[in-house]
Short mmCIF file of C-alpha atoms in Angstrom, two decimals:
data_model
loop_
_atom_site.label_atom_id
_atom_site.label_comp_id
_atom_site.label_asym_id
_atom_site.label_seq_id
_atom_site.Cartn_x
_atom_site.Cartn_y
_atom_site.Cartn_z
CA UNK L 853 -33.95 0.29 -5.83
CA UNK L 854 -32.72 3.47 -7.32
CA UNK L 855 -29.70 3.93 -9.07
CA UNK L 856 -28.02 5.45 -6.56
CA UNK L 857 -28.59 2.30 -4.20
CA UNK L 858 -28.28 -0.27 -7.29
CA UNK L 859 -24.81 0.97 -7.62
CA UNK L 860 -23.92 1.31 -3.89
CA UNK L 861 -24.60 -2.99 -3.98
CA UNK L 862 -22.71 -3.44 -7.22
CA UNK L 863 -19.89 -1.52 -5.81
CA UNK L 864 -19.60 -3.41 -2.35
CA UNK L 865 -15.80 -3.80 -1.33
CA UNK L 866 -16.22 -7.75 -0.92
CA UNK L 867 -17.43 -8.07 -4.59
CA UNK L 868 -16.19 -5.86 -6.40
CA UNK L 869 -12.46 -5.08 -8.49
CA UNK L 870 -10.99 -2.20 -9.57
CA UNK L 871 -9.10 -2.97 -12.41
CA UNK L 872 -6.77 -0.30 -14.37
CA UNK L 873 -6.08 -1.14 -17.98
CA UNK L 874 -3.00 -0.66 -19.95
CA UNK L 875 -2.27 2.42 -17.38
CA UNK L 876 2.04 1.91 -17.66
CA UNK L 877 4.73 3.93 -18.08
CA UNK L 878 5.25 3.41 -21.68
CA UNK L 879 1.70 4.21 -22.80
CA UNK L 880 0.48 7.27 -20.00
CA UNK L 881 3.82 8.00 -18.88
CA UNK L 882 6.06 11.08 -19.94
CA UNK L 883 8.14 8.84 -22.32
CA UNK L 884 4.99 7.10 -23.77
CA UNK L 885 5.23 5.29 -26.54
CA UNK L 886 2.27 6.83 -27.68
CA UNK L 887 2.61 10.42 -26.42
CA UNK L 888 -1.10 11.78 -27.90
CA UNK L 889 -3.10 9.10 -25.85
CA UNK L 890 -0.60 9.97 -23.32
CA UNK L 891 -1.19 13.69 -23.03
CA UNK L 892 -5.49 12.72 -23.79
CA UNK L 893 -5.10 10.89 -20.28
CA UNK L 894 -3.29 13.63 -18.28
CA UNK L 895 -5.54 15.93 -20.11
CA UNK L 896 -8.32 14.78 -19.51
CA UNK L 897 -8.23 13.89 -15.56
CA UNK L 898 -8.44 10.36 -16.75
CA UNK L 899 -5.02 9.61 -14.80
CA UNK L 900 -5.78 11.21 -12.21
CA UNK L 901 -9.06 9.68 -11.48
CA UNK L 902 -7.68 6.48 -11.61
CA UNK L 903 -5.38 7.18 -9.54
CA UNK L 904 -8.41 8.21 -6.76
CA UNK L 905 -9.97 5.47 -7.52
CA UNK L 906 -7.09 3.50 -6.63
CA UNK L 907 -6.22 5.29 -3.33
CA UNK L 908 -9.75 4.80 -2.40
CA UNK L 909 -10.44 0.99 -3.31
CA UNK L 910 -7.18 0.33 -0.88
CA UNK L 911 -8.68 2.80 1.72
CA UNK L 912 -12.05 0.85 1.52
CA UNK L 913 -9.86 -2.81 1.38
CA UNK L 914 -11.41 -3.34 -2.17
CA UNK L 915 -8.57 -5.34 -4.73
CA UNK L 916 -7.05 -3.68 -7.36
CA UNK L 917 -5.74 -5.47 -10.53
CA UNK L 918 -3.28 -3.41 -13.09
CA UNK L 919 -3.64 -5.23 -16.70
CA UNK L 920 -0.41 -4.39 -18.26
CA UNK L 921 0.34 -5.21 -21.76
CA UNK L 922 4.03 -6.02 -22.86
CA UNK L 923 6.31 -7.98 -25.52
CA UNK L 924 9.30 -9.91 -25.48
CA UNK L 925 12.38 -8.49 -26.59
CA UNK L 926 11.98 -10.68 -29.39
CA UNK L 927 8.91 -10.77 -30.00
CA UNK L 928 7.70 -14.35 -29.38
CA UNK L 929 4.36 -15.12 -28.83
CA UNK L 930 2.94 -11.61 -29.50
CA UNK L 931 0.38 -11.04 -32.03
CA UNK L 932 1.03 -9.35 -35.97
CA UNK L 933 -2.47 -10.31 -37.38
CA UNK L 934 -3.20 -6.61 -37.70
CA UNK L 935 -2.34 -3.14 -38.14
CA UNK L 936 -1.93 -2.53 -35.11
CA UNK L 937 0.53 -4.92 -33.48
CA UNK L 938 2.53 -4.09 -36.97
CA UNK L 939 2.70 -0.36 -35.87
CA UNK L 940 3.36 -1.12 -32.16
CA UNK L 941 6.49 -3.01 -32.67
CA UNK L 942 8.08 -0.24 -35.01
CA UNK L 943 7.46 2.38 -32.11
CA UNK L 944 10.54 3.93 -30.53
CA UNK L 945 9.45 2.99 -27.10
CA UNK L 946 8.74 -0.66 -26.65
CA UNK L 947 6.65 -1.88 -24.11
CA UNK L 948 9.63 -4.92 -22.95
CA UNK L 949 8.94 -7.14 -20.56
CA UNK L 950 11.19 -6.24 -17.34
CA UNK L 951 11.53 -2.14 -18.29
CA UNK L 952 10.45 0.70 -16.83
CA UNK L 953 7.69 1.11 -19.71
CA UNK L 954 5.69 -1.69 -18.09
CA UNK L 955 5.84 -0.31 -14.65
CA UNK L 956 2.13 1.09 -13.65
CA UNK L 957 2.74 4.91 -13.94
CA UNK L 958 2.71 7.98 -11.35
CA UNK L 959 0.31 8.97 -10.18
CA UNK L 960 -0.91 5.57 -9.48
CA UNK L 961 0.13 3.83 -6.41
CA UNK L 962 0.32 0.28 -6.46
CA UNK L 963 0.00 -1.60 -3.22
CA UNK L 964 1.46 -4.74 -2.35
CA UNK L 965 -2.11 -6.56 -2.22
CA UNK L 966 -2.80 -5.47 -5.71
CA UNK L 967 -2.32 -8.28 -8.34
CA UNK L 968 -0.43 -7.32 -11.54
CA UNK L 969 -1.10 -9.30 -14.48
CA UNK L 970 1.06 -9.04 -17.83
CA UNK L 971 0.16 -10.16 -21.46
CA UNK L 972 2.06 -10.70 -24.25
CA UNK L 973 -0.37 -10.96 -26.79
CA UNK L 974 -3.56 -9.69 -28.13
CA UNK L 975 -5.98 -6.79 -27.39
CA UNK L 976 -7.97 -7.50 -23.83
CA UNK L 977 -7.14 -7.97 -20.75
CA UNK L 978 -9.05 -10.54 -19.85
CA UNK L 979 -9.13 -12.85 -22.69
CA UNK L 980 -6.17 -15.84 -22.41
CA UNK L 981 -5.33 -13.98 -19.55
CA UNK L 982 -5.40 -14.87 -15.56
CA UNK L 983 -7.84 -11.93 -14.81
CA UNK L 984 -10.82 -14.35 -14.86
CA UNK L 985 -9.61 -17.28 -12.77
CA UNK L 986 -8.43 -14.44 -10.21
CA UNK L 987 -11.84 -12.22 -10.18
CA UNK L 988 -13.46 -15.59 -9.57
CA UNK L 989 -10.93 -16.65 -7.03
CA UNK L 990 -11.71 -12.98 -5.19
CA UNK L 991 -15.56 -13.80 -5.37
CA UNK L 992 -15.86 -10.85 -7.45
CA UNK L 993 -18.86 -9.68 -9.11
CA UNK L 994 -18.46 -6.61 -10.78
CA UNK L 995 -15.83 -4.84 -12.18
CA UNK L 996 -14.68 -1.39 -12.90
CA UNK L 997 -12.85 -0.75 -15.66
CA UNK L 998 -10.80 2.17 -15.71
CA UNK L 999 -7.51 2.99 -18.08
CA UNK L 1000 -6.71 3.14 -21.59
CA UNK L 1001 -7.31 3.29 -24.18
CA UNK L 1002 -11.14 3.90 -25.11
CA UNK L 1003 -10.12 2.94 -28.71
CA UNK L 1004 -9.71 -0.45 -28.17
CA UNK L 1005 -8.39 -2.08 -24.64
CA UNK L 1006 -11.06 -1.14 -22.79
CA UNK L 1007 -13.96 -1.56 -24.64
CA UNK L 1008 -12.08 -5.24 -25.14
CA UNK L 1009 -12.23 -5.57 -20.95
CA UNK L 1010 -15.88 -4.18 -20.68
CA UNK L 1011 -17.19 -6.90 -23.74
CA UNK L 1012 -15.43 -9.78 -22.21
CA UNK L 1013 -16.34 -8.93 -18.51
CA UNK L 1014 -20.18 -8.44 -19.45
CA UNK L 1015 -19.65 -11.71 -21.77
CA UNK L 1016 -17.75 -13.57 -18.32
CA UNK L 1017 -21.38 -13.00 -16.45
CA UNK L 1018 -19.87 -9.50 -14.42
CA UNK L 1019 -21.96 -6.57 -13.78
CA UNK L 1020 -19.50 -3.74 -15.55
CA UNK L 1021 -18.82 -0.15 -14.05
CA UNK L 1022 -16.74 2.16 -15.99
CA UNK L 1023 -16.53 5.66 -14.38
CA UNK L 1024 -16.28 7.87 -17.21
CA UNK L 1025 -13.89 10.69 -16.83
CA UNK L 1026 -11.24 7.79 -15.56
CA UNK L 1027 -10.90 6.22 -18.97
CA UNK L 1028 -9.47 7.97 -22.06
CA UNK L 1029 -8.84 7.82 -25.47
CA UNK L 1030 -7.92 9.35 -28.65
CA UNK L 1031 -8.95 12.10 -30.32
CA UNK L 1032 -10.24 12.82 -26.66
CA UNK L 1033 -13.75 13.62 -28.17
CA UNK L 1034 -14.07 10.02 -29.50
CA UNK L 1035 -14.05 8.85 -25.65
CA UNK L 1036 -17.43 10.34 -25.22
CA UNK L 1037 -19.07 8.96 -28.01
CA UNK L 1038 -17.92 5.28 -27.65
CA UNK L 1039 -19.50 5.80 -23.95
CA UNK L 1040 -22.49 7.16 -25.38
CA UNK L 1041 -23.11 5.23 -28.46
CA UNK L 1042 -20.94 1.68 -27.28
CA UNK L 1043 -20.42 0.83 -23.49
CA UNK L 1044 -23.60 2.34 -22.22
CA UNK L 1045 -25.72 0.00 -23.56
CA UNK L 1046 -23.64 -2.73 -21.87
CA UNK L 1047 -21.77 -1.34 -18.16
CA UNK L 1048 -23.38 1.00 -15.89
CA UNK L 1049 -21.75 4.41 -16.78
CA UNK L 1050 -20.71 6.38 -13.59
CA UNK L 1051 -18.28 9.21 -12.73
CA UNK L 1052 -15.25 9.28 -10.92
CA UNK L 1053 -16.94 11.14 -7.29
CA UNK L 1054 -20.21 8.43 -7.57
CA UNK L 1055 -17.45 5.61 -6.64
CA UNK L 1056 -15.72 6.92 -3.98
CA UNK L 1057 -19.69 8.74 -2.60
CA UNK L 1058 -20.45 4.87 -2.79
CA UNK L 1059 -17.57 3.45 -0.86
CA UNK L 1060 -17.90 6.60 2.15
CA UNK L 1061 -21.67 5.51 2.19
CA UNK L 1062 -22.95 3.33 4.94
CA UNK L 1063 -23.32 -0.66 4.12
CA UNK L 1064 -26.04 -2.73 4.78
CA UNK L 1065 -25.61 -6.35 4.99
CA UNK L 1066 -24.97 -8.51 2.09
CA UNK L 1067 -27.13 -10.62 0.42
CA UNK L 1068 -26.82 -13.99 -1.39
CA UNK L 1069 -23.87 -12.86 -2.77
CA UNK L 1070 -21.87 -15.30 -4.64
CA UNK L 1071 -19.11 -15.68 -7.87
CA UNK L 1072 -20.36 -14.47 -10.99
CA UNK L 1073 -21.70 -17.42 -13.07
#
């Protein structure tokens, strides 16, 4: 089986789930707590590509899961054991539960059938959240990881998914980090070792391709 055929098989809507990571207004929106990251996500086209993938997934009947990071106004349950967390607690824009900062950012469209999973702690969209259980209940075998940041949350999601037994696909033009040239280095030297690297157009083409009947597809073990 060639790479294209393999990718087409992994991306079958009945066995794959599209995950957006921290694509929320307070991170990549106009009033971001992290304006440099937000600017890179938009200027690079990564956020627009996430939106394209979400739209195509909806059209293909593929499940979309949005992973959102937030904290209570009183900080209960949130981490303070790393410089990143302590710095985030001092930012002028806070990712407070129920605020506009934790809504999925435009131009991404959230459909009624999408799942939104919120976490109050940690660095990973998967560890200690409902995401793994939801993926297994959905029959997911392939997890497509998009969003921000390539510095922290995206690699955490990829590593955790691989450790849990999922095949991971990363569309390289639908993730972003800072500085801008860090993302291709992270992909080339780290993510490419554990995930299949593709492009947004590769995924869109796969979802439009004629499908062969699935054989022996079950849940991730």
